[in-house]
mmCIF file of C-alpha atoms and ligand atoms in Angstrom:
data_model
loop_
_atom_site.group_PDB
_atom_site.id
_atom_site.type_symbol
_atom_site.label_atom_id
_atom_site.label_comp_id
_atom_site.label_asym_id
_atom_site.label_seq_id
_atom_site.Cartn_x
_atom_site.Cartn_y
_atom_site.Cartn_z
ATOM 1 C CA MET A 286 88.463 164.039 36.629
ATOM 2 C CA THR A 287 90.742 161.250 37.513
ATOM 3 C CA ALA A 288 89.278 158.384 35.505
ATOM 4 C CA GLY A 289 91.736 156.767 33.104
ATOM 5 C CA LYS A 290 94.384 159.523 33.545
ATOM 6 C CA ARG A 291 97.833 157.943 33.688
ATOM 7 C CA ILE A 292 100.341 159.184 36.181
ATOM 8 C CA ALA A 293 103.982 158.215 35.659
ATOM 9 C CA LEU A 294 105.912 157.406 38.820
ATOM 10 C CA SER A 295 109.642 156.771 39.311
ATOM 11 C CA SER A 296 112.324 157.243 41.928
ATOM 12 C CA ASP A 297 115.853 156.257 42.830
ATOM 13 C CA HIS A 298 116.696 153.837 45.581
ATOM 14 C CA ALA A 299 116.192 156.465 48.282
ATOM 15 C CA ALA A 300 112.448 156.671 47.747
ATOM 16 C CA ILE A 301 111.080 153.259 46.844
ATOM 17 C CA PRO A 302 108.672 152.736 49.800
ATOM 18 C CA LEU A 303 107.265 156.223 49.558
ATOM 19 C CA ARG A 304 106.880 155.959 45.777
ATOM 20 C CA GLN A 305 104.960 152.682 46.189
ATOM 21 C CA ALA A 306 102.771 154.268 48.899
ATOM 22 C CA ILE A 307 101.956 157.104 46.519
ATOM 23 C CA ALA A 308 101.234 154.679 43.718
ATOM 24 C CA ALA A 309 98.697 152.867 45.940
ATOM 25 C CA HIS A 310 97.229 156.109 47.146
ATOM 26 C CA ILE A 311 96.521 157.550 43.725
ATOM 27 C CA ALA A 312 95.277 154.219 42.277
ATOM 28 C CA ALA A 313 92.697 154.092 45.124
ATOM 29 C CA GLN A 314 91.448 157.502 43.854
ATOM 30 C CA GLY A 315 90.990 156.289 40.257
ATOM 31 C CA TRP A 316 94.227 157.510 38.642
ATOM 32 C CA VAL A 317 96.211 154.892 36.707
ATOM 33 C CA ALA A 318 99.544 154.613 38.399
ATOM 34 C CA VAL A 319 102.234 153.833 35.812
ATOM 35 C CA ASP A 320 104.989 152.953 38.233
ATOM 36 C CA ILE A 321 108.175 152.295 36.335
ATOM 37 C CA GLY A 322 110.326 151.480 39.377
ATOM 38 C CA PRO A 323 112.856 150.607 40.498
ATOM 39 C CA THR A 324 111.631 147.914 42.907
ATOM 40 C CA THR A 325 114.856 146.657 44.402
ATOM 41 C CA PRO A 326 116.991 148.664 46.861
ATOM 42 C CA GLU A 327 120.418 148.690 45.070
ATOM 43 C CA SER A 328 121.994 152.094 44.680
ATOM 44 C CA THR A 329 120.945 153.565 41.362
ATOM 45 C CA HIS A 330 121.128 156.790 39.352
ATOM 46 C CA TYR A 331 118.335 159.334 39.740
ATOM 47 C CA PRO A 332 118.876 161.025 36.277
ATOM 48 C CA GLU A 333 117.934 157.797 34.499
ATOM 49 C CA HIS A 334 114.681 157.448 36.442
ATOM 50 C CA GLY A 335 113.735 161.064 36.191
ATOM 51 C CA ALA A 336 114.302 161.104 32.493
ATOM 52 C CA ALA A 337 112.314 157.877 31.946
ATOM 53 C CA ALA A 338 109.252 159.232 33.750
ATOM 54 C CA ALA A 339 109.621 162.618 32.067
ATOM 55 C CA ARG A 340 109.630 160.941 28.640
ATOM 56 C CA LEU A 341 106.382 159.277 29.388
ATOM 57 C CA VAL A 342 104.854 162.635 30.199
ATOM 58 C CA ALA A 343 106.482 164.547 27.336
ATOM 59 C CA SER A 344 105.330 161.922 24.772
ATOM 60 C CA GLY A 345 101.733 162.142 26.029
ATOM 61 C CA ASP A 346 101.671 158.574 27.175
ATOM 62 C CA CYS A 347 101.085 159.854 30.712
ATOM 63 C CA HIS A 348 99.030 162.861 31.775
ATOM 64 C CA MET A 349 101.364 163.893 34.599
ATOM 65 C CA GLY A 350 104.267 162.498 36.552
ATOM 66 C CA ILE A 351 105.459 162.122 40.137
ATOM 67 C CA ILE A 352 109.171 161.458 40.843
ATOM 68 C CA LEU A 353 111.147 161.089 44.052
ATOM 69 C CA CYS A 354 114.717 160.864 45.253
ATOM 70 C CA GLY A 355 116.240 161.631 48.584
ATOM 71 C CA THR A 356 115.819 165.375 48.304
ATOM 72 C CA GLY A 357 113.638 165.482 45.286
ATOM 73 C CA GLN A 358 116.135 167.906 43.779
ATOM 74 C CA GLY A 359 118.420 165.795 41.576
ATOM 75 C CA ILE A 360 115.597 163.863 39.891
ATOM 76 C CA MET A 361 113.726 167.155 39.306
ATOM 77 C CA MET A 362 116.800 168.601 37.583
ATOM 78 C CA ALA A 363 117.032 165.653 35.336
ATOM 79 C CA ALA A 364 113.332 165.686 34.467
ATOM 80 C CA ASN A 365 113.395 169.353 33.637
ATOM 81 C CA LYS A 366 115.990 168.631 30.930
ATOM 82 C CA VAL A 367 113.350 166.811 28.887
ATOM 83 C CA LYS A 368 111.590 169.159 26.483
ATOM 84 C CA GLY A 369 108.089 169.932 27.559
ATOM 85 C CA ILE A 370 108.559 169.087 31.213
ATOM 86 C CA ARG A 371 107.802 171.560 34.019
ATOM 87 C CA CYS A 372 108.680 169.903 37.258
ATOM 88 C CA GLY A 373 108.886 171.414 40.723
ATOM 89 C CA VAL A 374 110.060 170.001 44.078
ATOM 90 C CA CYS A 375 107.435 170.412 46.793
ATOM 91 C CA ALA A 376 107.588 169.967 50.519
ATOM 92 C CA ASP A 377 104.321 171.709 51.283
ATOM 93 C CA THR A 378 100.798 171.606 49.898
ATOM 94 C CA PHE A 379 100.608 175.325 48.984
ATOM 95 C CA SER A 380 103.481 175.005 46.553
ATOM 96 C CA ALA A 381 102.130 171.773 45.124
ATOM 97 C CA ARG A 382 98.823 173.515 44.336
ATOM 98 C CA MET A 383 100.478 176.653 42.977
ATOM 99 C CA ILE A 384 102.872 174.911 40.533
ATOM 100 C CA ARG A 385 99.697 173.580 38.800
ATOM 101 C CA GLN A 386 97.577 176.708 39.055
ATOM 102 C CA HIS A 387 100.276 179.184 38.010
ATOM 103 C CA ASN A 388 103.112 177.242 36.333
ATOM 104 C CA ASP A 389 101.104 174.449 34.667
ATOM 105 C CA ALA A 390 103.610 171.950 36.082
ATOM 106 C CA ASN A 391 103.224 168.483 34.598
ATOM 107 C CA MET A 392 105.502 166.833 37.079
ATOM 108 C CA LEU A 393 105.943 166.876 40.845
ATOM 109 C CA SER A 394 109.073 165.937 42.659
ATOM 110 C CA ILE A 395 109.207 164.940 46.360
ATOM 111 C CA GLY A 396 112.200 164.318 48.699
ATOM 112 C CA ALA A 397 111.608 161.068 50.491
ATOM 113 C CA ARG A 398 114.278 162.080 53.098
ATOM 114 C CA VAL A 399 112.566 165.460 53.605
ATOM 115 C CA VAL A 400 108.835 164.765 54.129
ATOM 116 C CA GLY A 401 107.004 161.909 55.809
ATOM 117 C CA GLU A 402 104.443 159.781 54.155
ATOM 118 C CA GLY A 403 101.397 161.644 55.459
ATOM 119 C CA LEU A 404 102.543 165.013 54.181
ATOM 120 C CA ALA A 405 103.761 163.488 50.891
ATOM 121 C CA LEU A 406 100.289 162.039 50.206
ATOM 122 C CA ASP A 407 98.660 165.448 50.895
ATOM 123 C CA ILE A 408 101.238 167.105 48.559
ATOM 124 C CA VAL A 409 100.321 164.614 45.829
ATOM 125 C CA ASP A 410 96.577 165.262 46.321
ATOM 126 C CA ALA A 411 97.137 169.038 46.203
ATOM 127 C CA PHE A 412 99.148 168.751 42.940
ATOM 128 C CA LEU A 413 96.888 166.267 41.165
ATOM 129 C CA ASN A 414 93.607 167.995 42.023
ATOM 130 C CA ALA A 415 94.604 171.612 41.201
ATOM 131 C CA GLN A 416 93.899 173.107 37.725
ATOM 132 C CA PHE A 417 95.965 175.507 35.646
ATOM 133 C CA GLU A 418 94.366 178.974 35.771
ATOM 134 C CA GLY A 419 95.572 180.163 32.363
ATOM 135 C CA ALA A 420 95.147 183.866 31.598
ATOM 136 C CA ARG A 421 98.272 185.846 32.527
ATOM 137 C CA HIS A 422 99.918 182.666 33.726
ATOM 138 C CA ALA A 423 99.602 181.149 30.305
ATOM 139 C CA THR A 424 101.769 184.001 28.863
ATOM 140 C CA ARG A 425 104.478 183.169 31.358
ATOM 141 C CA VAL A 426 104.336 179.455 30.704
ATOM 142 C CA GLU A 427 104.633 180.181 27.013
ATOM 143 C CA MET A 428 107.828 182.184 27.899
ATOM 144 C CA ILE A 429 109.210 179.191 29.687
ATOM 145 C CA LYS A 430 108.465 177.016 26.643
ATOM 146 C CA ALA A 431 110.233 179.474 24.432
ATOM 147 C CA LEU A 432 113.378 179.038 26.414
ATOM 148 C CA GLU A 433 113.474 175.479 25.129
ATOM 149 C CA GLU A 434 113.761 176.589 21.446
HETATM 150 C C1 RB5 B 96 121.105 159.430 46.802
HETATM 151 O O1 RB5 B 96 121.972 159.170 47.822
HETATM 152 C C2 RB5 B 96 120.738 160.967 46.677
HETATM 153 O O2 RB5 B 96 121.864 161.670 46.344
HETATM 154 C C3 RB5 B 96 119.558 161.141 45.791
HETATM 155 O O3 RB5 B 96 118.533 160.345 46.214
HETATM 156 C C4 RB5 B 96 119.016 162.604 45.680
HETATM 157 O O4 RB5 B 96 118.838 163.118 46.996
HETATM 158 C C5 RB5 B 96 119.755 163.488 44.826
HETATM 159 O O5 RB5 B 96 119.339 164.641 44.547
#
């Protein structure tokens, strides 16, 4: 179910090569990688990049998003400030699958200084290919959404 589904990607300067590797990896699987940069290595500010990708997801322009910084933590915090975004940092495939199945996460954050490329690509696959299970989990996700009001 990847055809035509747009995935927003962004990072700060700490994660450019890994972000580009992820973009190529998901494009090879048929996802549309909407990589909004940055592409040059100057020091930059992760809140701006996290928010930019999050807005693409929240607006419906992109189906899901993948964001990265050194730890994955700062850019995740920024993305989660955008209404409608549920983003988790993952350094393992179990968590990446579960944030989709139980939390209906629409964004994944990865720390480029935490995980290597091989694991990061497996984490991305686990996240993108998992489905929200609904049922009792839907009640809890609605409770998260209510906190935004
Ligand atoms: C940049 O040095 C670093 O602080 C950033 O990439 C990230 O790890 C913040 O959460």
